[in-house]
PDB file of C-alpha atoms in Angstrom:
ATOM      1  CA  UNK A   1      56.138 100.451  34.158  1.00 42.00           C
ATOM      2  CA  UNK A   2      56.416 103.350  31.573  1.00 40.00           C
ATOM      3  CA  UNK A   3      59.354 103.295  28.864  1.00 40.00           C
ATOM      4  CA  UNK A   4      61.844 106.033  31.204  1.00 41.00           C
ATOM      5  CA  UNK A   5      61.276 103.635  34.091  1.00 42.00           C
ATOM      6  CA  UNK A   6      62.778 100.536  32.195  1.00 42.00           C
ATOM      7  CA  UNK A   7      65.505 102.396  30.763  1.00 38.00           C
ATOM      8  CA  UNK A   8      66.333 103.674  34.179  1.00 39.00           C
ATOM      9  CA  UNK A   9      66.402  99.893  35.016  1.00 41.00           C
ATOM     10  CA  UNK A  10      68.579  98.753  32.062  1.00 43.00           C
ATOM     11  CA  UNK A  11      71.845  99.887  32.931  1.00 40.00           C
ATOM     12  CA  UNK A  12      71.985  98.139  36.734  1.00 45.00           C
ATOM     13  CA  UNK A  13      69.702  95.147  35.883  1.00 44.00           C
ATOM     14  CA  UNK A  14      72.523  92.775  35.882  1.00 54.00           C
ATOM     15  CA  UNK A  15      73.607  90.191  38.451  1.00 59.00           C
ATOM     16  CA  UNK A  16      71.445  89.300  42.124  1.00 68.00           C
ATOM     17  CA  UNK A  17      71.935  93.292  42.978  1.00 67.00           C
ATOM     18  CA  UNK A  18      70.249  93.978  39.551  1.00 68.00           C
ATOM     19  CA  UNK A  19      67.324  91.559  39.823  1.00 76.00           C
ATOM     20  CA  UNK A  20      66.491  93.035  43.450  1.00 85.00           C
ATOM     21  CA  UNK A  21      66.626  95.903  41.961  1.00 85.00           C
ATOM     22  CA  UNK A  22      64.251  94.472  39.160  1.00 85.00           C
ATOM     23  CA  UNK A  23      62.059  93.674  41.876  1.00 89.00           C
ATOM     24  CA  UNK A  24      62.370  96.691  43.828  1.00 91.00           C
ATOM     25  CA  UNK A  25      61.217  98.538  40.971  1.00 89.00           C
ATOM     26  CA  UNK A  26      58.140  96.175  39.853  1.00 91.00           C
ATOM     27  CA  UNK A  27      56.596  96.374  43.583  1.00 94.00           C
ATOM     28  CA  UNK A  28      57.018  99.950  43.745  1.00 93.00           C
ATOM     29  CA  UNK A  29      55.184 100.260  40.187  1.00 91.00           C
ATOM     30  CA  UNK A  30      52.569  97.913  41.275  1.00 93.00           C
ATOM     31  CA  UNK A  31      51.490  99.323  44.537  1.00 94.00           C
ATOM     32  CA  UNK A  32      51.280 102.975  43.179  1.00 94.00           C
ATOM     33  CA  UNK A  33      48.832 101.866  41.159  1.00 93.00           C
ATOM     34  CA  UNK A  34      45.127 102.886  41.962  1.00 95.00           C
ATOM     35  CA  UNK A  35      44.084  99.467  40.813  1.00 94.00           C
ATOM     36  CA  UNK A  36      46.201  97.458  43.510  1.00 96.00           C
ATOM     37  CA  UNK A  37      45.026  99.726  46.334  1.00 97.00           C
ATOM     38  CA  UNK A  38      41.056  99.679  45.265  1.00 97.00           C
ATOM     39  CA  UNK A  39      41.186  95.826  44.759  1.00 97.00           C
ATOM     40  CA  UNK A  40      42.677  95.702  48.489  1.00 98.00           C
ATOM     41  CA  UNK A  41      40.224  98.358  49.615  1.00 97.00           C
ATOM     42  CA  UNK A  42      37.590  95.919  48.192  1.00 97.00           C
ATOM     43  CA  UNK A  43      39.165  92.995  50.399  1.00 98.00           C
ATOM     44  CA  UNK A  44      39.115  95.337  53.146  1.00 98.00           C
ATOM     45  CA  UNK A  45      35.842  95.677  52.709  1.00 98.00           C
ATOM     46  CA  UNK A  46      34.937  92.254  53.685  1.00 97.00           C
ATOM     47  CA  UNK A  47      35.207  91.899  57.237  1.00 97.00           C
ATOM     48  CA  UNK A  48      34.003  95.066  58.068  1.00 97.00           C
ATOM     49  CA  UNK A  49      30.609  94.687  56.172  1.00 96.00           C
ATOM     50  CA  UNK A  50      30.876  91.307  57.826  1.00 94.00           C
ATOM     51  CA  UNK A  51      31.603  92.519  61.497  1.00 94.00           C
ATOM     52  CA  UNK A  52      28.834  95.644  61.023  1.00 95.00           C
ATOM     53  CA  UNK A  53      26.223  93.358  60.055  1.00 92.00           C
ATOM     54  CA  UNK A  54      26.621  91.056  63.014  1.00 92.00           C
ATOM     55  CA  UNK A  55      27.075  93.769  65.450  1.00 91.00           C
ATOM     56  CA  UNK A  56      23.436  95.090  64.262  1.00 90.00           C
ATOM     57  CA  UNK A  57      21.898  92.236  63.681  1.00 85.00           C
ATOM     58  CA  UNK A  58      23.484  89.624  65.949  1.00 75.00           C
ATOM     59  CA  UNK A  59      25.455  86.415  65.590  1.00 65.00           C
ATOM     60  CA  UNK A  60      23.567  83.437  63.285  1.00 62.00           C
ATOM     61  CA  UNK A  61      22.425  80.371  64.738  1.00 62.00           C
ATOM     62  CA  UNK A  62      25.658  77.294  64.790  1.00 66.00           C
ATOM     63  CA  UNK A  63      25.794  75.488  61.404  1.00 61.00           C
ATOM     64  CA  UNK A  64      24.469  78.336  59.327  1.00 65.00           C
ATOM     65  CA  UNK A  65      26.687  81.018  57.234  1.00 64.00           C
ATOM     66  CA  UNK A  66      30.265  80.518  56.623  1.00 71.00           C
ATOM     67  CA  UNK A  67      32.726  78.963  59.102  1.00 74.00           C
ATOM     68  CA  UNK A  68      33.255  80.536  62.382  1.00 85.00           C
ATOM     69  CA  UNK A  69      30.414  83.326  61.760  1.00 84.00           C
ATOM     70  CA  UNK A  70      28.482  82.340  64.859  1.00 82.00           C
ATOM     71  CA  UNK A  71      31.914  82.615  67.154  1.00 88.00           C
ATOM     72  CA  UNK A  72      32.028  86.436  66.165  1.00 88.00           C
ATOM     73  CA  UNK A  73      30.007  87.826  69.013  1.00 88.00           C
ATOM     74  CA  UNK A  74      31.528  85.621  71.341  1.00 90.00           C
ATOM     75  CA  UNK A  75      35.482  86.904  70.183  1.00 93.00           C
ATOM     76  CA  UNK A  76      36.182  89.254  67.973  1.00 93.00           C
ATOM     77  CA  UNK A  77      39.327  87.156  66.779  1.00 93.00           C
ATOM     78  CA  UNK A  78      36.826  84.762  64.916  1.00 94.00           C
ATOM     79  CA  UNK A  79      35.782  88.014  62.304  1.00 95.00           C
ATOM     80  CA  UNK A  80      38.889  88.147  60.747  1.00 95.00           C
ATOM     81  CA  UNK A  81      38.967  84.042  59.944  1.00 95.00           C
ATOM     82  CA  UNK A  82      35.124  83.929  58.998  1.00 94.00           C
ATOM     83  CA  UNK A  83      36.414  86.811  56.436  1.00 95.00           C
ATOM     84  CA  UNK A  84      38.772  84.843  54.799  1.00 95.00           C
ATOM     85  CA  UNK A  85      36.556  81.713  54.556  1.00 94.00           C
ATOM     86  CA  UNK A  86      34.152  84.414  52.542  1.00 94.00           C
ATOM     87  CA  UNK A  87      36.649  85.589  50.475  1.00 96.00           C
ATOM     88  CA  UNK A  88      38.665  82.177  49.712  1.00 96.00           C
ATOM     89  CA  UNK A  89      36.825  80.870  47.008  1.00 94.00           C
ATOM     90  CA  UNK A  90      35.861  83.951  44.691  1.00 94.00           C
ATOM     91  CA  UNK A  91      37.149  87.562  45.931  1.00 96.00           C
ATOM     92  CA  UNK A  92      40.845  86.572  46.572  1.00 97.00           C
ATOM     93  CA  UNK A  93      41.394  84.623  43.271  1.00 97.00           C
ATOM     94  CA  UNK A  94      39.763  87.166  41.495  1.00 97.00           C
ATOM     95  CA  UNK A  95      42.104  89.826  43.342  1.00 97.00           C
ATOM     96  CA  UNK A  96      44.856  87.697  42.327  1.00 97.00           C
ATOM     97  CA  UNK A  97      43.906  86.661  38.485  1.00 97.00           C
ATOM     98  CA  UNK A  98      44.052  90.668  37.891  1.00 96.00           C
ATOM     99  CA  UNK A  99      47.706  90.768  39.639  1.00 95.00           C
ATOM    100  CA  UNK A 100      49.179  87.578  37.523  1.00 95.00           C
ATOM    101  CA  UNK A 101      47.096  87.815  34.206  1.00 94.00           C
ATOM    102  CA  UNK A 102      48.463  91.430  34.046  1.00 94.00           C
ATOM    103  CA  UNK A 103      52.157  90.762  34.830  1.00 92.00           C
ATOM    104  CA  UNK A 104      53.314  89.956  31.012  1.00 90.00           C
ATOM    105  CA  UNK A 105      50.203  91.245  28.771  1.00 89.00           C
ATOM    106  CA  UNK A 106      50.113  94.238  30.675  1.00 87.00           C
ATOM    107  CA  UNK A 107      53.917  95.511  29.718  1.00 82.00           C
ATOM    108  CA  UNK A 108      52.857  94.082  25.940  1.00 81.00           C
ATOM    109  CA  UNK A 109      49.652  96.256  26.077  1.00 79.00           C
ATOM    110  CA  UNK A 110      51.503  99.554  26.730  1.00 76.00           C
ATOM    111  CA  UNK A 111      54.574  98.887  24.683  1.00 71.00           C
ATOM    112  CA  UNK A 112      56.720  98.912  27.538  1.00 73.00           C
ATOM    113  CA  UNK A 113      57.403  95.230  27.141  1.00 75.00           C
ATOM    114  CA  UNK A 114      60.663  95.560  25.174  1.00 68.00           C
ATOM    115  CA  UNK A 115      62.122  98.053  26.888  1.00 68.00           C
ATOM    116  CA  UNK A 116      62.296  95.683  29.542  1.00 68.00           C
ATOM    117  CA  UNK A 117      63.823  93.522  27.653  1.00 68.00           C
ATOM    118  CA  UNK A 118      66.995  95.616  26.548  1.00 64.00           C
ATOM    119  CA  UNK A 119      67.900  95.144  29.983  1.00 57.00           C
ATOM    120  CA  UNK A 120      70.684  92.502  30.725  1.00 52.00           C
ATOM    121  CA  UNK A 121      68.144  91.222  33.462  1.00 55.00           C
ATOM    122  CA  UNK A 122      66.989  88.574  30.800  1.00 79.00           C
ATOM    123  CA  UNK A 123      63.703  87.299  29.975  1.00 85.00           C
ATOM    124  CA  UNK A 124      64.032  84.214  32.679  1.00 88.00           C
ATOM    125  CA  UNK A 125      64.616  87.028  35.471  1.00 88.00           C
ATOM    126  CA  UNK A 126      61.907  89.280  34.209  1.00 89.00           C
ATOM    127  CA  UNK A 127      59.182  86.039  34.436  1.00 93.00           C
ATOM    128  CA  UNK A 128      60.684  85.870  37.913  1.00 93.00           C
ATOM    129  CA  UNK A 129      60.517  89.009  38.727  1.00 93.00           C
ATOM    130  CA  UNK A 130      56.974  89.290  37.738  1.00 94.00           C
ATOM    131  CA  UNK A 131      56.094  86.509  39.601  1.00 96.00           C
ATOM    132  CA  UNK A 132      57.433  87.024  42.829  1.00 96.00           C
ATOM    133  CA  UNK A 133      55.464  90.555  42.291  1.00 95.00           C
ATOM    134  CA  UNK A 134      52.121  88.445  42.237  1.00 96.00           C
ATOM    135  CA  UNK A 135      53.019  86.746  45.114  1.00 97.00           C
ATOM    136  CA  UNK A 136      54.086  89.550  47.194  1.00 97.00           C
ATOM    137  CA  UNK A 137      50.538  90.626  46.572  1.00 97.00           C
ATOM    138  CA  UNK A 138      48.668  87.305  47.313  1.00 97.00           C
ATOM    139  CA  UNK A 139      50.537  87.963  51.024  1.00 97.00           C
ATOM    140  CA  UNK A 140      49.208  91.807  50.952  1.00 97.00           C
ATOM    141  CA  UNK A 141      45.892  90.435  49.737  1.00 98.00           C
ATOM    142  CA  UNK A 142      45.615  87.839  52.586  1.00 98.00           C
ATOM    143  CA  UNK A 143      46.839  90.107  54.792  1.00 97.00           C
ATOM    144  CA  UNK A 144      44.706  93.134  54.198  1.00 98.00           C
ATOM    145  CA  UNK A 145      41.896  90.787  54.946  1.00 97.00           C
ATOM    146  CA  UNK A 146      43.409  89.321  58.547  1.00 97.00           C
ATOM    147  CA  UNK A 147      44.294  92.637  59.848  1.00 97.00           C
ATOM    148  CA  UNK A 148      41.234  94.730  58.882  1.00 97.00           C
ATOM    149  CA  UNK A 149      39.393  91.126  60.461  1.00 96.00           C
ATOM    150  CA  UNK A 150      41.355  91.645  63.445  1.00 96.00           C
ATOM    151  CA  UNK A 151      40.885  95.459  64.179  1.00 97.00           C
ATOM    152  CA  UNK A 152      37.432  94.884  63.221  1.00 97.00           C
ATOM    153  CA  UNK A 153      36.598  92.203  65.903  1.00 95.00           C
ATOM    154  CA  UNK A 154      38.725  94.134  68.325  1.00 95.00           C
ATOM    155  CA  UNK A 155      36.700  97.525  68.182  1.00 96.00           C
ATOM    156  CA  UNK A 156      33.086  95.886  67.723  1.00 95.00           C
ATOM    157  CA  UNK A 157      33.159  92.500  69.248  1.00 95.00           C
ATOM    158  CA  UNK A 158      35.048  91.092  73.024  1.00 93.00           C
ATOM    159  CA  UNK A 159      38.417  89.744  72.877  1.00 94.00           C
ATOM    160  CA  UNK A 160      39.617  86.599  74.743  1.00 92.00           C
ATOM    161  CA  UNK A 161      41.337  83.493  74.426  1.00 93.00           C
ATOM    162  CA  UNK A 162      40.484  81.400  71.502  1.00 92.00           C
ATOM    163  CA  UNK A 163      38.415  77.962  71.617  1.00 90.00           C
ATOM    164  CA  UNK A 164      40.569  75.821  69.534  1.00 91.00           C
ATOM    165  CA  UNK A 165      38.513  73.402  67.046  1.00 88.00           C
ATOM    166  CA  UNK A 166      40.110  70.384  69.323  1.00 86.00           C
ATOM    167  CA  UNK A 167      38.310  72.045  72.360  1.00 87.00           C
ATOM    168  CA  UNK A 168      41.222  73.588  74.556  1.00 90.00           C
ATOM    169  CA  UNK A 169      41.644  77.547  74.710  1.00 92.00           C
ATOM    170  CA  UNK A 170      44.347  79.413  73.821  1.00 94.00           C
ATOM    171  CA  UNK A 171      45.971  83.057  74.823  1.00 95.00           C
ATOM    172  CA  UNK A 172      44.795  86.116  72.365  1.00 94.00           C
ATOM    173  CA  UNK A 173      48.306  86.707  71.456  1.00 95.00           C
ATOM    174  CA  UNK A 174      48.594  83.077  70.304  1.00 95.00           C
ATOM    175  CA  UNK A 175      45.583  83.108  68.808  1.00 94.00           C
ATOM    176  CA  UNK A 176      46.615  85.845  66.710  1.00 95.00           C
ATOM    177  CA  UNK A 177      49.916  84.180  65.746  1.00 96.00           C
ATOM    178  CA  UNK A 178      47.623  81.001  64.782  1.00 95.00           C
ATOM    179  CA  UNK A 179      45.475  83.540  62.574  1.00 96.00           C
ATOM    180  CA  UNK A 180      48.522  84.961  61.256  1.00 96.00           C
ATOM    181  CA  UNK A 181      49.627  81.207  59.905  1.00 96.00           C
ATOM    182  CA  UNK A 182      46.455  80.720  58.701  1.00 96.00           C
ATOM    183  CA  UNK A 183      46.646  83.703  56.290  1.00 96.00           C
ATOM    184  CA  UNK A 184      50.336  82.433  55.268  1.00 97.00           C
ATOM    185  CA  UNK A 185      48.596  78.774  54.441  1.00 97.00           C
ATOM    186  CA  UNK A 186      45.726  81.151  52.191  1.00 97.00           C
ATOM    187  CA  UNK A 187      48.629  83.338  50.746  1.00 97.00           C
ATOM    188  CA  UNK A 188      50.665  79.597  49.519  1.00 97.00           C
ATOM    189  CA  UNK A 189      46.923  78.213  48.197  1.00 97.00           C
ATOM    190  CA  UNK A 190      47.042  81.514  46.227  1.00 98.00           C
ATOM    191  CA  UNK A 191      50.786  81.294  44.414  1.00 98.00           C
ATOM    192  CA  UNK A 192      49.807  78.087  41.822  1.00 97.00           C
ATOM    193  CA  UNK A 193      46.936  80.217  41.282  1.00 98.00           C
ATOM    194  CA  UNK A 194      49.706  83.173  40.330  1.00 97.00           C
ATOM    195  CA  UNK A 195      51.865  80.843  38.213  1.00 97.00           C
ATOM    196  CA  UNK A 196      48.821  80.317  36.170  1.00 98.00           C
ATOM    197  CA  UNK A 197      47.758  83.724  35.966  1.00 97.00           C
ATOM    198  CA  UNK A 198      51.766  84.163  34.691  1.00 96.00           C
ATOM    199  CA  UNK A 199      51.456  81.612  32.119  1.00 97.00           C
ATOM    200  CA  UNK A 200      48.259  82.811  30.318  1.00 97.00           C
ATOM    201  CA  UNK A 201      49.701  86.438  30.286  1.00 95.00           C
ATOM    202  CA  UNK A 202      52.757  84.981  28.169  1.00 94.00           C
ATOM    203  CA  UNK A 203      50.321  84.023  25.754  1.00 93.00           C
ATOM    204  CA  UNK A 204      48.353  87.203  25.148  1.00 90.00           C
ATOM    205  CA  UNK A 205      48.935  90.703  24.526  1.00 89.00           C
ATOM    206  CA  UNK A 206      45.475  91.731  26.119  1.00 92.00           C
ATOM    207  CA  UNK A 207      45.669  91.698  30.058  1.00 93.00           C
ATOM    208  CA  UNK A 208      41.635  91.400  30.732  1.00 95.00           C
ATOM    209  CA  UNK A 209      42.015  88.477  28.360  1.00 95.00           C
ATOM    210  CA  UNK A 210      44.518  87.002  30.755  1.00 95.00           C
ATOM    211  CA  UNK A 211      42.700  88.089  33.677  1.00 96.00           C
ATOM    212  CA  UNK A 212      39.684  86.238  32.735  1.00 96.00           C
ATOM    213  CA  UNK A 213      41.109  83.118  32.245  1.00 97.00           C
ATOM    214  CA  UNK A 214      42.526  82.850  35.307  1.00 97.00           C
ATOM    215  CA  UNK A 215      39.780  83.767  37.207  1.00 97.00           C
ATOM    216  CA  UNK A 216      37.578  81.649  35.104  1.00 97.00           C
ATOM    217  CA  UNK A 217      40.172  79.015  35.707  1.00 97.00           C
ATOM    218  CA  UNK A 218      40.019  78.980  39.520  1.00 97.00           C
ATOM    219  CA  UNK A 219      36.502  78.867  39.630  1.00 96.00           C
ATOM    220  CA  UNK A 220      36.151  76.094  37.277  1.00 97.00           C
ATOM    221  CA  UNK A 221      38.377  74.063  39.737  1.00 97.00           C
ATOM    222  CA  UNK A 222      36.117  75.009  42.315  1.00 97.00           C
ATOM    223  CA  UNK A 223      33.261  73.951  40.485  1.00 97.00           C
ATOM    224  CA  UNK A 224      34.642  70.604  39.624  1.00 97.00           C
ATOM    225  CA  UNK A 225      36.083  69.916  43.269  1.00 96.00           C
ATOM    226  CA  UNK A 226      32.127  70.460  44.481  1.00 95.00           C
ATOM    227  CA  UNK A 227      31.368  67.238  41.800  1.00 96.00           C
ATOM    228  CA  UNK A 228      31.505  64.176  43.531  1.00 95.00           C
ATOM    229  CA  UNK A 229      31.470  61.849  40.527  1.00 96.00           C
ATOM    230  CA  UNK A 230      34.903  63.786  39.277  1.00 95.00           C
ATOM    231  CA  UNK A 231      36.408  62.898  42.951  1.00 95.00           C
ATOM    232  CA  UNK A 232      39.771  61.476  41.329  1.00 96.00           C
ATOM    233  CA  UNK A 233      40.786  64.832  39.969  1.00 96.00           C
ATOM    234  CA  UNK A 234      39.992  66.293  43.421  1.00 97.00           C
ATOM    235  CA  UNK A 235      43.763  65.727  44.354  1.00 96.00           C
ATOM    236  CA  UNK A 236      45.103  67.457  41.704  1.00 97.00           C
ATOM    237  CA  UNK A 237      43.297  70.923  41.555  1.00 97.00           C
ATOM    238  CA  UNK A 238      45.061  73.496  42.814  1.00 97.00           C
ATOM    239  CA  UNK A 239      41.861  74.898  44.807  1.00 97.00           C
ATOM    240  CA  UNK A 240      41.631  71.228  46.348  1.00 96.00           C
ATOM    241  CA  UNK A 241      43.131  72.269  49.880  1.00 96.00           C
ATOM    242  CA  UNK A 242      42.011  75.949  49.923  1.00 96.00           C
ATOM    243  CA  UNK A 243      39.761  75.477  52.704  1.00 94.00           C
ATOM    244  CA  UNK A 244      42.088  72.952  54.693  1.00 94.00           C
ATOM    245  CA  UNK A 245      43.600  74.975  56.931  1.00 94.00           C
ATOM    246  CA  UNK A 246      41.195  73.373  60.153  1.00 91.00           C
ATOM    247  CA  UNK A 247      44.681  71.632  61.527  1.00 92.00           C
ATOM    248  CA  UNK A 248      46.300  75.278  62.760  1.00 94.00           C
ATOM    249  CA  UNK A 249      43.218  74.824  64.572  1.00 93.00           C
ATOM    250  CA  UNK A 250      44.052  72.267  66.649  1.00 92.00           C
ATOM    251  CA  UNK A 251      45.748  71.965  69.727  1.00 89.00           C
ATOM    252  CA  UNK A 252      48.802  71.077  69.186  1.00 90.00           C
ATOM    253  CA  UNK A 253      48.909  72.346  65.623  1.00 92.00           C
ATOM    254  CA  UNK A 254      49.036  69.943  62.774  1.00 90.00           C
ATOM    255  CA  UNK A 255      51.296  70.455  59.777  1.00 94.00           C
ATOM    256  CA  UNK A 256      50.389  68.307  57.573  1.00 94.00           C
ATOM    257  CA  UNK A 257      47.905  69.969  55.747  1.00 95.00           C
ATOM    258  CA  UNK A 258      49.630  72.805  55.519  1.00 96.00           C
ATOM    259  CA  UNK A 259      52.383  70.870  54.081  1.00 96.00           C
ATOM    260  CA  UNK A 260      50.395  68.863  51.636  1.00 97.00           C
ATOM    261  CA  UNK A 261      48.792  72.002  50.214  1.00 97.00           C
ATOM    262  CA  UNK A 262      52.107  73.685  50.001  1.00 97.00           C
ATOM    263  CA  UNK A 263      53.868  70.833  47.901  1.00 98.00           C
ATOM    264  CA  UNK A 264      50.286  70.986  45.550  1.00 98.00           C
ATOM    265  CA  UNK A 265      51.312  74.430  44.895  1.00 98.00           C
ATOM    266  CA  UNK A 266      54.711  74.156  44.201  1.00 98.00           C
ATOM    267  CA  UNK A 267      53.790  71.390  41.386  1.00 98.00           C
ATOM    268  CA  UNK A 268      51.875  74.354  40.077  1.00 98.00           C
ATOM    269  CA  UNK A 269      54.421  76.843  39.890  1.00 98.00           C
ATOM    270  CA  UNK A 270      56.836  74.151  38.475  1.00 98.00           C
ATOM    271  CA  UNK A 271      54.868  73.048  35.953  1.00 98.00           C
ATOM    272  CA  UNK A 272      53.076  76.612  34.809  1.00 97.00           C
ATOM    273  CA  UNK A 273      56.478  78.765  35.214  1.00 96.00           C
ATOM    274  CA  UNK A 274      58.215  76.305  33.026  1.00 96.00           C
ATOM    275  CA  UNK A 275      55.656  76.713  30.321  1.00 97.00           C
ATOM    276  CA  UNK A 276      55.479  80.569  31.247  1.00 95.00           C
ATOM    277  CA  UNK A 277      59.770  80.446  30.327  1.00 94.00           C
ATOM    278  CA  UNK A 278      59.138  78.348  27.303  1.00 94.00           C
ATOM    279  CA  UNK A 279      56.411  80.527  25.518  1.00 92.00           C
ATOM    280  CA  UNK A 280      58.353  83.785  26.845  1.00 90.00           C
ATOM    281  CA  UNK A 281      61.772  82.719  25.863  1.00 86.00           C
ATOM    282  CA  UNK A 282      60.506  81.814  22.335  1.00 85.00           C
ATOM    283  CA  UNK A 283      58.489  84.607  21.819  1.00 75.00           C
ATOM    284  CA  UNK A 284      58.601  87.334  19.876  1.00 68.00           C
ATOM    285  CA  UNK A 285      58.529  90.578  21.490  1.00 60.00           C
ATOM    286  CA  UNK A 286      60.699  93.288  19.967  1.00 54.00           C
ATOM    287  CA  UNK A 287      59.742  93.213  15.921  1.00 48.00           C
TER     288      UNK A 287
END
């Protein structure tokens, strides 16, 4: 957001009208940039490299690649899941670390930071703001990657009803609905990653500082959640139940993974956006 844009926010950034205005403003900025659109281009690029390579090479024996890679040729519905098991644990977080570590450092960077701030929106609705920004794009993120899966499978591969993991077959529309929640339960693994990401941009003025972190962050957790001797701390890693989403699988659907991972994240957000509006709120930004 350039200096004119924030003053153009400042005198209506007052009130609930003001902050969705706030917001308004901050997603518009963020997905004119050429950076959002070439990371989601890169996400994009996932299942169709993915689907290509199976449709000229052929489908890989049971057991072998990532999870549901040897359903592709079989349904074209499976492409867009076996995606987002490739891009769960490296090019989503990394997607996302650029979106969050960016939010704060990146207005200090520029300068534009206290213009901002010379709005009545406040310093605890500009943190929000900025991090309901991030999370709008973990759902465009998530999403890119299901629908480009989707259209994918659908031009390259046969469509039909879906074999559930618990063995019964469902419709294609309600397989699509079940790969729709899916993404929703990736997009919710991705927000305490956010609220991090939001945190360690408070404490920086140089975004690809920020960035880094969090991206070293998440994989870190990753690395320490493959590390059976560290099992205890398993629970408490907010990449523990990234890959857990095997229950909207099942026939009928169960909800308590989705729900456990859910209330992980939220202990996230609590715990990293109340740090985020301590180091903001006592920080100096405007000398």
């Amino acid at each position: 957001m350039s200096s004119p844009e924030a003053a153009a926010v400042a005198p209506s950034a007052g009130g609930g009208w003001g902050t969705l205005q706030l917001l308004g403003n901050e997603l518009s900025t963020q997905f004119q940039r050429w950076r959002t659109w070439a990371m989601l281009g890169a996400l994009a690029l996932i299942p169709i490299l993915l689907g290509v390579a199976i449709r000229l090479v052929g489908g890989s024996d049971p057991g072998r690649g990532p999870a549901f890679l040897d359903q592709i040729t079989d349904n074209g519905l499976f492409v867009g899941l076996a995606a987002l098991t490739v891009a769960i644990p490296l090019f989503l977080p990394l997607t996302v670390s650029v979106a969050a570590g960016d939010a704060v450092a990146g207005e200090a960077s520029h300068g534009t930071l206290r213009y901002l701030l010379i709005a009545p929106a406040g310093r605890i609705r500009l943190l929000l703001v900025k991090y309901l920004s991030a999370a709008v794009f973990c759902l465009a993120a998530t999403l890119t990657v299901v629908a480009v899966g989707s259209v994918v499978g659908a031009v390259l591969f046969p469509i039909g009803p879906v074999t559930l993991l618990s063995g019964a077959q469902v419709s294609v529309g309600e397989g699509l609905l079940r790969l729709l929640a899916i993404g929703a339960y990736v997009s919710v693994s991705l927000f305490g990653l956010s609220a991090v990401g939001l945190f360690l941009s408070t404490l920086t003025t140089v975004p690809i500082g920020a960035m880094a972190a969090t991206a070293i962050l998440a994989v870190a957790a990753q690395i320490v959640g493959a590390i059976p001797q560290l099992d205890a701390l398993h629970p408490w890693l907010f990449t523990d139940r990234w890959l857990d989403f095997g229950d909207l699988l099942r026939s009928p659907i169960v909800w308590d993974s989705f729900a456990g991972n859910a209330l992980l994240q939220a202990g996230y957000i609590l715990v990293f956006g109340a740090a985020a509006v301590v180091r903001f709120t006592t920080k100096d930004v405007l000398s």
